[in-house]
CSV table of N, CA and C in Angstrom, one decimal:
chain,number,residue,atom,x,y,z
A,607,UNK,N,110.5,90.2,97.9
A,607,UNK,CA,109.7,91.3,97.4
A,607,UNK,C,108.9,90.9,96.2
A,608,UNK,N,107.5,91.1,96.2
A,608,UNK,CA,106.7,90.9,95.5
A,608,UNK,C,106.8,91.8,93.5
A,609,UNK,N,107.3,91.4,92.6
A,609,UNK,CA,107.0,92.1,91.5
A,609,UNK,C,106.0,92.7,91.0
A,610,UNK,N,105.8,94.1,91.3
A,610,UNK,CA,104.9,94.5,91.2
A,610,UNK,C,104.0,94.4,89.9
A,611,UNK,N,104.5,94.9,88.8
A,611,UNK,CA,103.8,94.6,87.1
A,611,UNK,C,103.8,93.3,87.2
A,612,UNK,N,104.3,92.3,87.6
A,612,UNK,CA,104.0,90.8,87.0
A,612,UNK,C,102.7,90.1,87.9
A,613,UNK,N,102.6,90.9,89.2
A,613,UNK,CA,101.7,90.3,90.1
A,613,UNK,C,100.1,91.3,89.8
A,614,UNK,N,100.3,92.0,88.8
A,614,UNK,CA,98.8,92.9,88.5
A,614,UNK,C,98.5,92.3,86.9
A,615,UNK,N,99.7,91.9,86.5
A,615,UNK,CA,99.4,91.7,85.1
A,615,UNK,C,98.7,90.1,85.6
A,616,UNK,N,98.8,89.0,86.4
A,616,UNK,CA,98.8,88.3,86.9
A,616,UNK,C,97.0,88.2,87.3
A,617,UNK,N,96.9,89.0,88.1
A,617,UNK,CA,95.9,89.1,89.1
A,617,UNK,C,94.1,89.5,87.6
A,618,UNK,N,95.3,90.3,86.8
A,618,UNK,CA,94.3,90.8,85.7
A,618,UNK,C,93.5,89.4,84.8
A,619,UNK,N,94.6,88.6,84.4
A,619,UNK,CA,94.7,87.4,84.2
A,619,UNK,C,93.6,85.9,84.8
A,620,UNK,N,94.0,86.3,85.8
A,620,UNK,CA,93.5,84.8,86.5
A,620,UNK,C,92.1,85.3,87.6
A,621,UNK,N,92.4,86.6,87.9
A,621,UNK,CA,90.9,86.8,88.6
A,621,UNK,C,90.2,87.5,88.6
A,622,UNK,N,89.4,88.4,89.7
A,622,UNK,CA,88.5,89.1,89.1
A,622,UNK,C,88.6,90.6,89.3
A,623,UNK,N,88.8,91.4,88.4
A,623,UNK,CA,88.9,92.6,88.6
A,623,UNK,C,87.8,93.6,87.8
A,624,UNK,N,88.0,94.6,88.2
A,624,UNK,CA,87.4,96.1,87.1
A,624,UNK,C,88.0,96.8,87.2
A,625,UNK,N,88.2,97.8,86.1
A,625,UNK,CA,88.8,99.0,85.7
A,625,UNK,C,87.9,100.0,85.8
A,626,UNK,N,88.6,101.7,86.0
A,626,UNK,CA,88.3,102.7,86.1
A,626,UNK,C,87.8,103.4,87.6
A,627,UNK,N,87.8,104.7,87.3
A,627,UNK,CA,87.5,105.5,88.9
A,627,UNK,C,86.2,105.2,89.2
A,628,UNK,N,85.1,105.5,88.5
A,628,UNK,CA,83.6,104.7,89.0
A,628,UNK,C,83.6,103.7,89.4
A,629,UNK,N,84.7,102.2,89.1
A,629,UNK,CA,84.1,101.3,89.6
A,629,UNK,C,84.7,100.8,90.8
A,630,UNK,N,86.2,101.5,91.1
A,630,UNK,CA,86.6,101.3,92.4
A,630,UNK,C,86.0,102.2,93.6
A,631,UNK,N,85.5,103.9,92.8
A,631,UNK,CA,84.8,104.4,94.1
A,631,UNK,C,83.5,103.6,94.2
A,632,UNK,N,82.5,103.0,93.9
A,632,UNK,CA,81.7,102.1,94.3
A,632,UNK,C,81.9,101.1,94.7
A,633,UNK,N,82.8,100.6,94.4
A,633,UNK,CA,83.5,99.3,95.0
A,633,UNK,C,84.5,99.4,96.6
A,634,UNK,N,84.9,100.6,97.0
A,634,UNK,CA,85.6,101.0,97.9
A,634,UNK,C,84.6,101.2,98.8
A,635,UNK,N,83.5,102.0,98.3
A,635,UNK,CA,82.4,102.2,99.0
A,635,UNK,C,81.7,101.6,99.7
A,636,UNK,N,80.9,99.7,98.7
A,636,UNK,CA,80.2,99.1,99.5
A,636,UNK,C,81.0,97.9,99.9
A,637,UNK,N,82.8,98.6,99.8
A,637,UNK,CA,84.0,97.1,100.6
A,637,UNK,C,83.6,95.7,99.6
A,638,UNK,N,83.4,95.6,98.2
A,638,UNK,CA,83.3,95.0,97.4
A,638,UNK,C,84.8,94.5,96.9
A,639,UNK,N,85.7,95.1,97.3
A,639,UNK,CA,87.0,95.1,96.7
A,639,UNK,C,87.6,94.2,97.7
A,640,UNK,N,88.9,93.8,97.1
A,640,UNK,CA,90.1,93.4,98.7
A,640,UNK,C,90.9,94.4,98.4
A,641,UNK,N,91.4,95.0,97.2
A,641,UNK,CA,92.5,96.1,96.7
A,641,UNK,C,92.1,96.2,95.8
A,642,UNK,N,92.4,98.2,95.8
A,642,UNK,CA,92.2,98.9,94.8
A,642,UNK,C,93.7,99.6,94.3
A,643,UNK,N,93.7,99.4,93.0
A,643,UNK,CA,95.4,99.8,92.9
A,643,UNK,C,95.3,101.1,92.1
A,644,UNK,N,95.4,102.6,92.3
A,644,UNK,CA,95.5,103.7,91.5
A,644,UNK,C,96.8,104.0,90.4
A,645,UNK,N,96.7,104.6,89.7
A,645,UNK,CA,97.4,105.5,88.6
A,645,UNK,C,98.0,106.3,89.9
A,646,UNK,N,99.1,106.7,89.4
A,646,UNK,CA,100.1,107.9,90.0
A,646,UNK,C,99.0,109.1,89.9
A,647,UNK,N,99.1,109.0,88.5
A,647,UNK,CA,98.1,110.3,88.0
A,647,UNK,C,97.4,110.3,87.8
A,648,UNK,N,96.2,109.5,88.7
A,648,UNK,CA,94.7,109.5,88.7
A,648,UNK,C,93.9,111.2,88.9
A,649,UNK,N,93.0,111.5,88.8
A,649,UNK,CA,92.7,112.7,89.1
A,649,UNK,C,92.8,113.0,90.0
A,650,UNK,N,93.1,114.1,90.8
A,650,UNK,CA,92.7,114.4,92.3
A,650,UNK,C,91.8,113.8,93.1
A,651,UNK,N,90.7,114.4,91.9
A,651,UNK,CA,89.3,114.6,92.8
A,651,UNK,C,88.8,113.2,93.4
A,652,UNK,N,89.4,111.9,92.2
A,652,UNK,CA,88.7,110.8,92.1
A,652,UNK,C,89.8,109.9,93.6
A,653,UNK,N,90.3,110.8,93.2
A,653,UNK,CA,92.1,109.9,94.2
A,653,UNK,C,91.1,110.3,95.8
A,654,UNK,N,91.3,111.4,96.1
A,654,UNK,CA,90.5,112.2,97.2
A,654,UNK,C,89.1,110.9,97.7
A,655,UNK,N,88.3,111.1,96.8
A,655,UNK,CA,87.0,110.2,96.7
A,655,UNK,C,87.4,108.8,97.3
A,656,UNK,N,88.2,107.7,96.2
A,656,UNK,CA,87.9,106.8,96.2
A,656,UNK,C,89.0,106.1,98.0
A,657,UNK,N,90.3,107.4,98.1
A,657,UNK,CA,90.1,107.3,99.1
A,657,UNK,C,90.1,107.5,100.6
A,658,UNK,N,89.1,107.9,100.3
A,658,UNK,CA,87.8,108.6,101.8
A,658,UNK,C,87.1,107.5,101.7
A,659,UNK,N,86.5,106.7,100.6
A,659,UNK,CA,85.6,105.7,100.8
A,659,UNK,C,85.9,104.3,101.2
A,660,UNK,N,87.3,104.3,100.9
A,660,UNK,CA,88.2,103.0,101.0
A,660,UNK,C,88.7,103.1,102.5
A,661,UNK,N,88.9,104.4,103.2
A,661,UNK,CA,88.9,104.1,104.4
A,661,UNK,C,87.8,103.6,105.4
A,662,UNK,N,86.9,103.9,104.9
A,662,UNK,CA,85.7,104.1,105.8
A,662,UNK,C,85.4,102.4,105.6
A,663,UNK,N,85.7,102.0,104.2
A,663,UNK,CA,85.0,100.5,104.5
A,663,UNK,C,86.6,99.7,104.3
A,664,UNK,N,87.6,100.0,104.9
A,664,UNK,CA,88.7,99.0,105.5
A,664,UNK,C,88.9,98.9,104.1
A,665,UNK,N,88.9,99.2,102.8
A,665,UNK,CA,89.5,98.4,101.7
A,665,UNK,C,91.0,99.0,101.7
A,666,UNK,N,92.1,98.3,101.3
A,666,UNK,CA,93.2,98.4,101.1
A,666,UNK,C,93.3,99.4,99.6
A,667,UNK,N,94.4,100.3,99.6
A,667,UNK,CA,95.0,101.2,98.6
A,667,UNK,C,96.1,100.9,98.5
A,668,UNK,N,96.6,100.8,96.9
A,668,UNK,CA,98.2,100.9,96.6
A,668,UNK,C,98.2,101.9,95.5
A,669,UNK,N,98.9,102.7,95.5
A,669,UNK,CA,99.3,103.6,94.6
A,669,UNK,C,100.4,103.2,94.0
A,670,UNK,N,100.3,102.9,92.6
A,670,UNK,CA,101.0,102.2,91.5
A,670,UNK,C,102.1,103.7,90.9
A,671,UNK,N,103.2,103.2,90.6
A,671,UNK,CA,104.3,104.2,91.0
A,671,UNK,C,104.3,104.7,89.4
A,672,UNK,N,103.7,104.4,88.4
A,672,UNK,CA,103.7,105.0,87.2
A,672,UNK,C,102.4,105.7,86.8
A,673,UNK,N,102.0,106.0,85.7
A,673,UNK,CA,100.7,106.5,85.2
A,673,UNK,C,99.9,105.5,84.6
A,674,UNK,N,99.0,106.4,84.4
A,674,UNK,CA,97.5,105.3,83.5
A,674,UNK,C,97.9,104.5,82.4
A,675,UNK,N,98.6,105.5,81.8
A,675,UNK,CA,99.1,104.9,80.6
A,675,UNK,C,99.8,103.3,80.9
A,676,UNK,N,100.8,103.3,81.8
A,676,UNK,CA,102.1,102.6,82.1
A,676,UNK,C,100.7,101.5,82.8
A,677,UNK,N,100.2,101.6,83.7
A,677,UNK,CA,99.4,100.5,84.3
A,677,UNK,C,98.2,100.1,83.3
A,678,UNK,N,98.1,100.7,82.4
A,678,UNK,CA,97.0,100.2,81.3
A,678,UNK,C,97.8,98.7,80.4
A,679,UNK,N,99.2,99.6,80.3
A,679,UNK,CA,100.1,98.9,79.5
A,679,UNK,C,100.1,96.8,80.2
A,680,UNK,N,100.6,97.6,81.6
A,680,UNK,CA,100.7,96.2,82.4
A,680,UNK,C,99.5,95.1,83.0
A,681,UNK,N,98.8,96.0,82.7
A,681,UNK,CA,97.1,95.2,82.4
A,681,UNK,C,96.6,94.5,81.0
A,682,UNK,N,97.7,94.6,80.0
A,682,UNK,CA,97.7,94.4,78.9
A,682,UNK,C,96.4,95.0,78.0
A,683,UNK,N,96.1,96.5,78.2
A,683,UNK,CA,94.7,96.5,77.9
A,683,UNK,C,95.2,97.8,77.0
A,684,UNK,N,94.0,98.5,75.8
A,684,UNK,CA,94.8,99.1,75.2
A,684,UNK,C,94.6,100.7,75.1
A,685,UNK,N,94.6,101.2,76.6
A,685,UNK,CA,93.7,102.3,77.1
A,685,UNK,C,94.2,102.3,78.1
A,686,UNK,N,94.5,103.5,79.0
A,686,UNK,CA,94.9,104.1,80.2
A,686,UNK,C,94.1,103.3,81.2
A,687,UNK,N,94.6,103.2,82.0
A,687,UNK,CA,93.6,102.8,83.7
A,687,UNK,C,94.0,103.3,84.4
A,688,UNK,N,93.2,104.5,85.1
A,688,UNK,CA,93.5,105.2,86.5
A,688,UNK,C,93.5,104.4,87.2
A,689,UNK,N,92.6,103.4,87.4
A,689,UNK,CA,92.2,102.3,89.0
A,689,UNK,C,91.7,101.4,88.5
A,690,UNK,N,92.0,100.7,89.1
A,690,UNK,CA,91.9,98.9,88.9
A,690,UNK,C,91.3,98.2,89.9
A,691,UNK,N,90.3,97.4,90.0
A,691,UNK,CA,89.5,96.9,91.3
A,691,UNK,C,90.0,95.7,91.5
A,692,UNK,N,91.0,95.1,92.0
A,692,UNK,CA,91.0,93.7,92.4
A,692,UNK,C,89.9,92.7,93.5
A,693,UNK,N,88.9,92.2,92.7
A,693,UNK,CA,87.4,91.5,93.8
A,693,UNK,C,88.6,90.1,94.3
A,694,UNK,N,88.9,89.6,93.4
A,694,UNK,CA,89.5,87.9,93.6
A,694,UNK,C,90.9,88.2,92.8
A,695,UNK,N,91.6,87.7,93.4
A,695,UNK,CA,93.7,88.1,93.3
A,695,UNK,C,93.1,86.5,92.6
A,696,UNK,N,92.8,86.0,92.3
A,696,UNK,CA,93.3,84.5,91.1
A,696,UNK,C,94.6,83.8,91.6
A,697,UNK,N,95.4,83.9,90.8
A,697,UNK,CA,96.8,82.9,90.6
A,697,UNK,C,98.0,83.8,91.2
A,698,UNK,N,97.3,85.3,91.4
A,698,UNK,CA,98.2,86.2,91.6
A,698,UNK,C,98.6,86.7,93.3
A,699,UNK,N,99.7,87.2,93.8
A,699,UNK,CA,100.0,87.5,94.8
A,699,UNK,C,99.9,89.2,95.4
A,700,UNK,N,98.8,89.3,94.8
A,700,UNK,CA,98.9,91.0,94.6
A,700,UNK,C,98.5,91.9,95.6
A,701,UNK,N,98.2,90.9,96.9
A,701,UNK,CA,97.2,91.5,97.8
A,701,UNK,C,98.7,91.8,99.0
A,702,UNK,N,99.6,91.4,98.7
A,702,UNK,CA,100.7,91.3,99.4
A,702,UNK,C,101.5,92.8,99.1
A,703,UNK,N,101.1,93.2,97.9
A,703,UNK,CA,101.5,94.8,97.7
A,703,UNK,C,101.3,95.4,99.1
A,704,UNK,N,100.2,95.6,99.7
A,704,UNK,CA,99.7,96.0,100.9
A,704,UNK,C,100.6,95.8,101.8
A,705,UNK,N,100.6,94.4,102.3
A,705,UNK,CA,100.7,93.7,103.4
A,705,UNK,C,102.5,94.1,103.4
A,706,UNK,N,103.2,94.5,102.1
A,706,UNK,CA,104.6,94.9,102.6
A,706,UNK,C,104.7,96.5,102.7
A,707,UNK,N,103.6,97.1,102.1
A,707,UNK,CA,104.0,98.4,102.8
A,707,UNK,C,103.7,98.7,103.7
A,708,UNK,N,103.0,98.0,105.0
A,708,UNK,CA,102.7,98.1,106.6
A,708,UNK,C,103.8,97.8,107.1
């Protein structure tokens, strides 16, 4: 089983990502992403959005089991993150989140 905080704190780390609901619903949208990882408590509206758009272009969703706060924390950043865009997993194994909840 993959550790979840150590493989995002990881991924934040070594490759390429962006933060926030704007840039994963754009990024879900034109399948720019490989995974997009959400806040528990991301807003509805944006959760709804980003994924409707993530289906339509095949990108992967993980819904991260704490809040913004807690996934800001484990991004080592010093600010809430509802959504996190993983473009390039780096050194990290984070794309496997997915691949075990199928």
């Amino acid at each position: 089983m993959v550790d979840v905080n150590k493989q995002i704190r990881r991924a934040v780390k070594s490759g390429k990502v962006g933060f926030g609901s704007k840039d994963a619903l754009s990024s879900a949208a034109s399948a720019r992403a490989k995974l997009i990882i959400l806040a528990k408590n991301c807003r509805e509206s944006d959760r709804e959005d980003i994924l409707h758009n993530a289906e339509q272009s095949e990108v992967p969703v993980y819904i991260f089991p704490g809040s913004s706060l807690d996934l800001g924390a484990v991004c080592e950043k010093p600010f809430p993150v509802s959504a996190l865009v993983v473009r390039e997993a780096g050194d990290s194994e984070v794309l496997k989140l997915v691949a075990e909840k199928k």
